């Protein structure tokens, strides 16, 4: 018996093929929700007594056996475990849900659920979360719908992609139009090219990009809106789309506490090679892949506020910043 406990609708049932976009899977998922979005049966004591057959665990030895990159610091804002996650869910429903529809794309506002780490590690089921969030439908209907769209439709679309596409983390997994357009613009002149180390140490000329990178490194979770801008700029400032995708996935999986997840691969693939997206007006480097820029971010939220918050935390000697920073300031 195979159970898909990661999704509400089992991934192979929602669709028997790789879907093109949210619009092609949305109805398929919603059709199955009455059958699968149900209350969990009560937890009862199992008839098999595990104490008779299981030895106790040596936790010290278990810890010693782990291979952990200690250069990535521990996240202080999130306590692991189901109880802590349920507390975050409760706070989201009572304090932040009402702002979710209107403010979720503003990185200065505290309106997201922040539940992705607990989802990623399987400590809270999205099903449990949706059942609770739905109970606020009469109060905050727009936000409840927006949350279901993200946590069910977008998330299950990401699983659909990784389940059916063996090249889920490579340019060869992209649609043909996207591969063609990226190839056609592979040799375009890049205004800036950074190494993995320069990206990793937040040393680009762009204070918003650096601030987003710092948020990820310092807190283990970058705001969802900025993740798109962050990955698209990596495409713009690397020597090839392959290199851009490699660096984006490397940084995402190293620093995001919710990294190494279907949502992460699809997020990077959406940003860099147009997965689940359409072609846009053709331009340098990006070809027909959707473009995002600093001015666009400025129209959406107070970019300066975000930059000040994260850039001020790091006491960087001005000389450490690349000369390009000065050029960028002049342009602004
Ligand atoms: C470049 C890039 C990298 C990303 N990397 C990851 C990653 O490593 N792990 C990860 O879980 N998500 C990733 N995402 C998707 C999204 O940004 C995060 O799920 C979200 O920011 C998590 O924060 P939250 O739980 O507060 O989200 P909320 O805004 O509260 O959303 C609720 C839930 O909906 C789901 N969701 C939200 N946005 C998306 C999306 N675009 N695609 C699929 N599901 C979504 C998540 O499960 C999330 O927990 C990435 C997106 C991009 C563009």
PDB file of N, CA, C and O in Angstrom, residues 177-240:
ATOM      1  N   UNK A 177      10.712  25.500 -25.634  1.00  0.00           N
ATOM      2  CA  UNK A 177      10.804  26.938 -25.955  1.00  0.00           C
ATOM      3  C   UNK A 177      11.793  27.630 -25.016  1.00  0.00           C
ATOM      4  O   UNK A 177      12.551  28.521 -25.443  1.00  0.00           O
ATOM      5  N   UNK A 178      11.795  27.211 -23.761  1.00  0.00           N
ATOM      6  CA  UNK A 178      12.668  27.866 -22.768  1.00  0.00           C
ATOM      7  C   UNK A 178      14.131  27.480 -23.017  1.00  0.00           C
ATOM      8  O   UNK A 178      15.029  28.330 -22.971  1.00  0.00           O
ATOM      9  N   UNK A 179      14.359  26.197 -23.306  1.00  0.00           N
ATOM     10  CA  UNK A 179      15.733  25.763 -23.610  1.00  0.00           C
ATOM     11  C   UNK A 179      16.252  26.508 -24.846  1.00  0.00           C
ATOM     12  O   UNK A 179      17.391  26.971 -24.867  1.00  0.00           O
ATOM     13  N   UNK A 180      15.384  26.633 -25.865  1.00  0.00           N
ATOM     14  CA  UNK A 180      15.804  27.292 -27.104  1.00  0.00           C
ATOM     15  C   UNK A 180      16.153  28.759 -26.864  1.00  0.00           C
ATOM     16  O   UNK A 180      17.167  29.262 -27.348  1.00  0.00           O
ATOM     17  N   UNK A 181      15.312  29.447 -26.119  1.00  0.00           N
ATOM     18  CA  UNK A 181      15.532  30.887 -25.933  1.00  0.00           C
ATOM     19  C   UNK A 181      16.773  31.141 -25.069  1.00  0.00           C
ATOM     20  O   UNK A 181      17.548  32.064 -25.318  1.00  0.00           O
ATOM     21  N   UNK A 182      16.978  30.287 -24.077  1.00  0.00           N
ATOM     22  CA  UNK A 182      18.179  30.468 -23.233  1.00  0.00           C
ATOM     23  C   UNK A 182      19.444  30.196 -24.059  1.00  0.00           C
ATOM     24  O   UNK A 182      20.458  30.886 -23.903  1.00  0.00           O
ATOM     25  N   UNK A 183      19.359  29.200 -24.927  1.00  0.00           N
ATOM     26  CA  UNK A 183      20.501  28.862 -25.775  1.00  0.00           C
ATOM     27  C   UNK A 183      20.803  30.018 -26.736  1.00  0.00           C
ATOM     28  O   UNK A 183      21.962  30.403 -26.932  1.00  0.00           O
ATOM     29  N   UNK A 184      19.743  30.590 -27.302  1.00  0.00           N
ATOM     30  CA  UNK A 184      19.926  31.688 -28.270  1.00  0.00           C
ATOM     31  C   UNK A 184      20.598  32.900 -27.616  1.00  0.00           C
ATOM     32  O   UNK A 184      21.243  33.693 -28.293  1.00  0.00           O
ATOM     33  N   UNK A 185      20.432  33.044 -26.302  1.00  0.00           N
ATOM     34  CA  UNK A 185      20.988  34.227 -25.617  1.00  0.00           C
ATOM     35  C   UNK A 185      22.172  33.885 -24.717  1.00  0.00           C
ATOM     36  O   UNK A 185      22.600  34.709 -23.916  1.00  0.00           O
ATOM     37  N   UNK A 186      22.687  32.678 -24.884  1.00  0.00           N
ATOM     38  CA  UNK A 186      23.769  32.216 -24.012  1.00  0.00           C
ATOM     39  C   UNK A 186      25.018  33.102 -24.116  1.00  0.00           C
ATOM     40  O   UNK A 186      25.715  33.344 -23.137  1.00  0.00           O
ATOM     41  N   UNK A 187      25.275  33.575 -25.298  1.00  0.00           N
ATOM     42  CA  UNK A 187      26.505  34.351 -25.500  1.00  0.00           C
ATOM     43  C   UNK A 187      26.293  35.860 -25.315  1.00  0.00           C
ATOM     44  O   UNK A 187      27.229  36.645 -25.518  1.00  0.00           O
ATOM     45  N   UNK A 188      25.098  36.283 -24.947  1.00  0.00           N
ATOM     46  CA  UNK A 188      24.854  37.723 -24.743  1.00  0.00           C
ATOM     47  C   UNK A 188      25.808  38.274 -23.695  1.00  0.00           C
ATOM     48  O   UNK A 188      26.127  37.589 -22.701  1.00  0.00           O
ATOM     49  N   UNK A 189      26.199  39.503 -23.885  1.00  0.00           N
ATOM     50  CA  UNK A 189      27.121  40.135 -22.934  1.00  0.00           C
ATOM     51  C   UNK A 189      26.389  40.378 -21.605  1.00  0.00           C
ATOM     52  O   UNK A 189      25.280  40.891 -21.577  1.00  0.00           O
ATOM     53  N   UNK A 190      27.016  39.955 -20.517  1.00  0.00           N
ATOM     54  CA  UNK A 190      26.455  40.197 -19.188  1.00  0.00           C
ATOM     55  C   UNK A 190      27.083  41.467 -18.604  1.00  0.00           C
ATOM     56  O   UNK A 190      28.309  41.633 -18.693  1.00  0.00           O
ATOM     57  N   UNK A 191      26.249  42.317 -17.987  1.00  0.00           N
ATOM     58  CA  UNK A 191      26.795  43.553 -17.407  1.00  0.00           C
ATOM     59  C   UNK A 191      27.669  43.248 -16.188  1.00  0.00           C
ATOM     60  O   UNK A 191      28.674  43.890 -15.938  1.00  0.00           O
ATOM     61  N   UNK A 192      27.259  42.236 -15.423  1.00  0.00           N
ATOM     62  CA  UNK A 192      28.043  41.790 -14.267  1.00  0.00           C
ATOM     63  C   UNK A 192      28.126  40.271 -14.308  1.00  0.00           C
ATOM     64  O   UNK A 192      27.152  39.622 -14.673  1.00  0.00           O
ATOM     65  N   UNK A 193      29.284  39.757 -13.912  1.00  0.00           N
ATOM     66  CA  UNK A 193      29.374  38.303 -13.718  1.00  0.00           C
ATOM     67  C   UNK A 193      30.011  38.068 -12.354  1.00  0.00           C
ATOM     68  O   UNK A 193      31.082  38.605 -12.059  1.00  0.00           O
ATOM     69  N   UNK A 194      29.335  37.311 -11.522  1.00  0.00           N
ATOM     70  CA  UNK A 194      29.855  37.021 -10.177  1.00  0.00           C
ATOM     71  C   UNK A 194      30.155  35.535 -10.015  1.00  0.00           C
ATOM     72  O   UNK A 194      29.526  34.685 -10.646  1.00  0.00           O
ATOM     73  N   UNK A 195      31.091  35.263  -9.127  1.00  0.00           N
ATOM     74  CA  UNK A 195      31.408  33.875  -8.812  1.00  0.00           C
ATOM     75  C   UNK A 195      30.454  33.392  -7.705  1.00  0.00           C
ATOM     76  O   UNK A 195      29.793  34.213  -7.040  1.00  0.00           O
ATOM     77  N   UNK A 196      30.460  32.094  -7.495  1.00  0.00           N
ATOM     78  CA  UNK A 196      29.644  31.532  -6.409  1.00  0.00           C
ATOM     79  C   UNK A 196      30.005  32.185  -5.064  1.00  0.00           C
ATOM     80  O   UNK A 196      29.141  32.501  -4.257  1.00  0.00           O
ATOM     81  N   UNK A 197      31.310  32.401  -4.846  1.00  0.00           N
ATOM     82  CA  UNK A 197      31.766  32.976  -3.580  1.00  0.00           C
ATOM     83  C   UNK A 197      31.248  34.405  -3.414  1.00  0.00           C
ATOM     84  O   UNK A 197      30.866  34.816  -2.311  1.00  0.00           O
ATOM     85  N   UNK A 198      31.251  35.173  -4.514  1.00  0.00           N
ATOM     86  CA  UNK A 198      30.751  36.550  -4.411  1.00  0.00           C
ATOM     87  C   UNK A 198      29.256  36.565  -4.093  1.00  0.00           C
ATOM     88  O   UNK A 198      28.805  37.368  -3.279  1.00  0.00           O
ATOM     89  N   UNK A 199      28.511  35.660  -4.723  1.00  0.00           N
ATOM     90  CA  UNK A 199      27.080  35.574  -4.384  1.00  0.00           C
ATOM     91  C   UNK A 199      26.928  35.162  -2.917  1.00  0.00           C
ATOM     92  O   UNK A 199      26.183  35.759  -2.162  1.00  0.00           O
ATOM     93  N   UNK A 200      27.672  34.147  -2.549  1.00  0.00           N
ATOM     94  CA  UNK A 200      27.499  33.572  -1.212  1.00  0.00           C
ATOM     95  C   UNK A 200      27.807  34.596  -0.122  1.00  0.00           C
ATOM     96  O   UNK A 200      27.174  34.611   0.931  1.00  0.00           O
ATOM     97  N   UNK A 201      28.781  35.474  -0.397  1.00  0.00           N
ATOM     98  CA  UNK A 201      29.157  36.466   0.625  1.00  0.00           C
ATOM     99  C   UNK A 201      28.404  37.789   0.426  1.00  0.00           C
ATOM    100  O   UNK A 201      28.803  38.822   0.945  1.00  0.00           O
ATOM    101  N   UNK A 202      27.312  37.746  -0.311  1.00  0.00           N
ATOM    102  CA  UNK A 202      26.455  38.929  -0.536  1.00  0.00           C
ATOM    103  C   UNK A 202      27.266  40.114  -1.046  1.00  0.00           C
ATOM    104  O   UNK A 202      27.106  41.236  -0.572  1.00  0.00           O
ATOM    105  N   UNK A 203      28.137  39.867  -2.005  1.00  0.00           N
ATOM    106  CA  UNK A 203      29.024  40.931  -2.480  1.00  0.00           C
ATOM    107  C   UNK A 203      28.690  41.400  -3.901  1.00  0.00           C
ATOM    108  O   UNK A 203      29.595  41.711  -4.666  1.00  0.00           O
ATOM    109  N   UNK A 204      27.429  41.450  -4.238  1.00  0.00           N
ATOM    110  CA  UNK A 204      27.096  41.991  -5.564  1.00  0.00           C
ATOM    111  C   UNK A 204      26.960  43.512  -5.460  1.00  0.00           C
ATOM    112  O   UNK A 204      27.030  44.084  -4.371  1.00  0.00           O
ATOM    113  N   UNK A 205      26.716  44.164  -6.589  1.00  0.00           N
ATOM    114  CA  UNK A 205      26.560  45.623  -6.599  1.00  0.00           C
ATOM    115  C   UNK A 205      25.175  46.045  -6.134  1.00  0.00           C
ATOM    116  O   UNK A 205      24.926  47.220  -5.918  1.00  0.00           O
ATOM    117  N   UNK A 206      24.246  45.055  -5.999  1.00  0.00           N
ATOM    118  CA  UNK A 206      22.832  45.369  -5.778  1.00  0.00           C
ATOM    119  C   UNK A 206      22.483  45.192  -4.291  1.00  0.00           C
ATOM    120  O   UNK A 206      22.441  44.066  -3.781  1.00  0.00           O
ATOM    121  N   UNK A 207      22.213  46.299  -3.585  1.00  0.00           N
ATOM    122  CA  UNK A 207      21.947  46.184  -2.137  1.00  0.00           C
ATOM    123  C   UNK A 207      20.705  45.367  -1.807  1.00  0.00           C
ATOM    124  O   UNK A 207      20.628  44.753  -0.740  1.00  0.00           O
ATOM    125  N   UNK A 208      19.727  45.342  -2.737  1.00  0.00           N
ATOM    126  CA  UNK A 208      18.523  44.539  -2.457  1.00  0.00           C
ATOM    127  C   UNK A 208      18.853  43.050  -2.557  1.00  0.00           C
ATOM    128  O   UNK A 208      18.459  42.256  -1.700  1.00  0.00           O
ATOM    129  N   UNK A 209      19.605  42.695  -3.591  1.00  0.00           N
ATOM    130  CA  UNK A 209      19.984  41.284  -3.734  1.00  0.00           C
ATOM    131  C   UNK A 209      20.816  40.855  -2.519  1.00  0.00           C
ATOM    132  O   UNK A 209      20.583  39.792  -1.934  1.00  0.00           O
ATOM    133  N   UNK A 210      21.769  41.710  -2.135  1.00  0.00           N
ATOM    134  CA  UNK A 210      22.624  41.366  -0.991  1.00  0.00           C
ATOM    135  C   UNK A 210      21.782  41.198   0.280  1.00  0.00           C
ATOM    136  O   UNK A 210      22.009  40.290   1.078  1.00  0.00           O
ATOM    137  N   UNK A 211      20.801  42.089   0.444  1.00  0.00           N
ATOM    138  CA  UNK A 211      19.965  42.017   1.650  1.00  0.00           C
ATOM    139  C   UNK A 211      19.160  40.714   1.663  1.00  0.00           C
ATOM    140  O   UNK A 211      19.016  40.069   2.709  1.00  0.00           O
ATOM    141  N   UNK A 212      18.639  40.324   0.496  1.00  0.00           N
ATOM    142  CA  UNK A 212      17.866  39.074   0.422  1.00  0.00           C
ATOM    143  C   UNK A 212      18.764  37.880   0.754  1.00  0.00           C
ATOM    144  O   UNK A 212      18.383  36.980   1.508  1.00  0.00           O
ATOM    145  N   UNK A 213      19.966  37.889   0.204  1.00  0.00           N
ATOM    146  CA  UNK A 213      20.917  36.807   0.473  1.00  0.00           C
ATOM    147  C   UNK A 213      21.253  36.770   1.978  1.00  0.00           C
ATOM    148  O   UNK A 213      21.320  35.701   2.587  1.00  0.00           O
ATOM    149  N   UNK A 214      21.427  37.966   2.562  1.00  0.00           N
ATOM    150  CA  UNK A 214      21.742  38.023   3.995  1.00  0.00           C
ATOM    151  C   UNK A 214      20.570  37.516   4.844  1.00  0.00           C
ATOM    152  O   UNK A 214      20.769  36.849   5.853  1.00  0.00           O
ATOM    153  N   UNK A 215      19.357  37.844   4.405  1.00  0.00           N
ATOM    154  CA  UNK A 215      18.193  37.343   5.153  1.00  0.00           C
ATOM    155  C   UNK A 215      18.210  35.809   5.163  1.00  0.00           C
ATOM    156  O   UNK A 215      17.981  35.178   6.191  1.00  0.00           O
ATOM    157  N   UNK A 216      18.538  35.233   4.001  1.00  0.00           N
ATOM    158  CA  UNK A 216      18.576  33.764   3.914  1.00  0.00           C
ATOM    159  C   UNK A 216      19.689  33.185   4.792  1.00  0.00           C
ATOM    160  O   UNK A 216      19.475  32.224   5.536  1.00  0.00           O
ATOM    161  N   UNK A 217      20.869  33.798   4.733  1.00  0.00           N
ATOM    162  CA  UNK A 217      22.008  33.256   5.494  1.00  0.00           C
ATOM    163  C   UNK A 217      21.784  33.449   7.000  1.00  0.00           C
ATOM    164  O   UNK A 217      22.035  32.550   7.791  1.00  0.00           O
ATOM    165  N   UNK A 218      21.281  34.629   7.377  1.00  0.00           N
ATOM    166  CA  UNK A 218      21.144  34.913   8.816  1.00  0.00           C
ATOM    167  C   UNK A 218      19.923  34.246   9.444  1.00  0.00           C
ATOM    168  O   UNK A 218      19.952  33.839  10.603  1.00  0.00           O
ATOM    169  N   UNK A 219      18.830  34.152   8.685  1.00  0.00           N
ATOM    170  CA  UNK A 219      17.592  33.648   9.295  1.00  0.00           C
ATOM    171  C   UNK A 219      17.174  32.285   8.761  1.00  0.00           C
ATOM    172  O   UNK A 219      16.230  31.679   9.273  1.00  0.00           O
ATOM    173  N   UNK A 220      17.829  31.830   7.692  1.00  0.00           N
ATOM    174  CA  UNK A 220      17.484  30.510   7.142  1.00  0.00           C
ATOM    175  C   UNK A 220      16.186  30.525   6.361  1.00  0.00           C
ATOM    176  O   UNK A 220      15.651  29.466   6.028  1.00  0.00           O
ATOM    177  N   UNK A 221      15.658  31.711   6.053  1.00  0.00           N
ATOM    178  CA  UNK A 221      14.412  31.767   5.263  1.00  0.00           C
ATOM    179  C   UNK A 221      14.281  33.135   4.615  1.00  0.00           C
ATOM    180  O   UNK A 221      14.129  34.139   5.308  1.00  0.00           O
ATOM    181  N   UNK A 222      14.359  33.124   3.293  1.00  0.00           N
ATOM    182  CA  UNK A 222      14.187  34.363   2.546  1.00  0.00           C
ATOM    183  C   UNK A 222      12.696  34.557   2.259  1.00  0.00           C
ATOM    184  O   UNK A 222      11.979  33.574   2.056  1.00  0.00           O
ATOM    185  N   UNK A 223      12.261  35.811   2.238  1.00  0.00           N
ATOM    186  CA  UNK A 223      10.854  36.077   1.920  1.00  0.00           C
ATOM    187  C   UNK A 223      10.518  35.537   0.519  1.00  0.00           C
ATOM    188  O   UNK A 223      11.330  35.656  -0.410  1.00  0.00           O
ATOM    189  N   UNK A 224       9.320  34.985   0.379  1.00  0.00           N
ATOM    190  CA  UNK A 224       8.919  34.329  -0.874  1.00  0.00           C
ATOM    191  C   UNK A 224       9.011  35.231  -2.099  1.00  0.00           C
ATOM    192  O   UNK A 224       9.445  34.793  -3.164  1.00  0.00           O
ATOM    193  N   UNK A 225       8.604  36.488  -1.981  1.00  0.00           N
ATOM    194  CA  UNK A 225       8.656  37.372  -3.159  1.00  0.00           C
ATOM    195  C   UNK A 225      10.098  37.573  -3.609  1.00  0.00           C
ATOM    196  O   UNK A 225      10.405  37.519  -4.799  1.00  0.00           O
ATOM    197  N   UNK A 226      10.987  37.767  -2.649  1.00  0.00           N
ATOM    198  CA  UNK A 226      12.386  38.045  -3.007  1.00  0.00           C
ATOM    199  C   UNK A 226      13.102  36.828  -3.581  1.00  0.00           C
ATOM    200  O   UNK A 226      14.093  36.964  -4.288  1.00  0.00           O
ATOM    201  N   UNK A 227      12.596  35.634  -3.271  1.00  0.00           N
ATOM    202  CA  UNK A 227      13.250  34.434  -3.818  1.00  0.00           C
ATOM    203  C   UNK A 227      13.225  34.485  -5.349  1.00  0.00           C
ATOM    204  O   UNK A 227      14.140  34.045  -6.018  1.00  0.00           O
ATOM    205  N   UNK A 228      12.148  35.039  -5.906  1.00  0.00           N
ATOM    206  CA  UNK A 228      12.040  35.105  -7.379  1.00  0.00           C
ATOM    207  C   UNK A 228      13.074  36.087  -7.926  1.00  0.00           C
ATOM    208  O   UNK A 228      13.808  35.778  -8.862  1.00  0.00           O
ATOM    209  N   UNK A 229      13.117  37.279  -7.330  1.00  0.00           N
ATOM    210  CA  UNK A 229      14.071  38.301  -7.771  1.00  0.00           C
ATOM    211  C   UNK A 229      15.505  37.782  -7.625  1.00  0.00           C
ATOM    212  O   UNK A 229      16.332  37.893  -8.521  1.00  0.00           O
ATOM    213  N   UNK A 230      15.758  37.184  -6.482  1.00  0.00           N
ATOM    214  CA  UNK A 230      17.095  36.646  -6.142  1.00  0.00           C
ATOM    215  C   UNK A 230      17.574  35.654  -7.213  1.00  0.00           C
ATOM    216  O   UNK A 230      18.682  35.775  -7.737  1.00  0.00           O
ATOM    217  N   UNK A 231      16.714  34.687  -7.574  1.00  0.00           N
ATOM    218  CA  UNK A 231      17.137  33.652  -8.538  1.00  0.00           C
ATOM    219  C   UNK A 231      17.265  34.233  -9.943  1.00  0.00           C
ATOM    220  O   UNK A 231      18.176  33.868 -10.695  1.00  0.00           O
ATOM    221  N   UNK A 232      16.369  35.152 -10.309  1.00  0.00           N
ATOM    222  CA  UNK A 232      16.443  35.722 -11.665  1.00  0.00           C
ATOM    223  C   UNK A 232      17.714  36.552 -11.843  1.00  0.00           C
ATOM    224  O   UNK A 232      18.297  36.588 -12.928  1.00  0.00           O
ATOM    225  N   UNK A 233      18.139  37.203 -10.784  1.00  0.00           N
ATOM    226  CA  UNK A 233      19.382  37.981 -10.892  1.00  0.00           C
ATOM    227  C   UNK A 233      20.596  37.051 -10.986  1.00  0.00           C
ATOM    228  O   UNK A 233      21.589  37.397 -11.616  1.00  0.00           O
ATOM    229  N   UNK A 234      20.511  35.888 -10.392  1.00  0.00           N
ATOM    230  CA  UNK A 234      21.631  34.949 -10.531  1.00  0.00           C
ATOM    231  C   UNK A 234      21.744  34.528 -11.998  1.00  0.00           C
ATOM    232  O   UNK A 234      22.845  34.423 -12.534  1.00  0.00           O
ATOM    233  N   UNK A 235      20.594  34.329 -12.666  1.00  0.00           N
ATOM    234  CA  UNK A 235      20.643  34.034 -14.110  1.00  0.00           C
ATOM    235  C   UNK A 235      21.324  35.191 -14.850  1.00  0.00           C
ATOM    236  O   UNK A 235      22.178  34.979 -15.711  1.00  0.00           O
ATOM    237  N   UNK A 236      20.949  36.411 -14.489  1.00  0.00           N
ATOM    238  CA  UNK A 236      21.455  37.600 -15.205  1.00  0.00           C
ATOM    239  C   UNK A 236      22.960  37.801 -15.000  1.00  0.00           C
ATOM    240  O   UNK A 236      23.637  38.294 -15.888  1.00  0.00           O
ATOM    241  N   UNK A 237      23.467  37.410 -13.832  1.00  0.00           N
ATOM    242  CA  UNK A 237      24.852  37.750 -13.476  1.00  0.00           C
ATOM    243  C   UNK A 237      25.797  36.541 -13.442  1.00  0.00           C
ATOM    244  O   UNK A 237      26.781  36.528 -12.696  1.00  0.00           O
ATOM    245  N   UNK A 238      25.459  35.504 -14.203  1.00  0.00           N
ATOM    246  CA  UNK A 238      26.394  34.368 -14.320  1.00  0.00           C
ATOM    247  C   UNK A 238      26.690  34.122 -15.805  1.00  0.00           C
ATOM    248  O   UNK A 238      25.963  34.595 -16.675  1.00  0.00           O
ATOM    249  N   UNK A 239      27.736  33.349 -16.043  1.00  0.00           N
ATOM    250  CA  UNK A 239      28.205  33.191 -17.425  1.00  0.00           C
ATOM    251  C   UNK A 239      27.271  32.358 -18.302  1.00  0.00           C
ATOM    252  O   UNK A 239      27.300  32.466 -19.518  1.00  0.00           O
ATOM    253  N   UNK A 240      26.420  31.518 -17.688  1.00  0.00           N
ATOM    254  CA  UNK A 240      25.488  30.713 -18.489  1.00  0.00           C
ATOM    255  C   UNK A 240      24.285  30.322 -17.623  1.00  0.00           C
ATOM    256  O   UNK A 240      24.370  30.318 -16.386  1.00  0.00           O
TER     257      UNK A 240
END
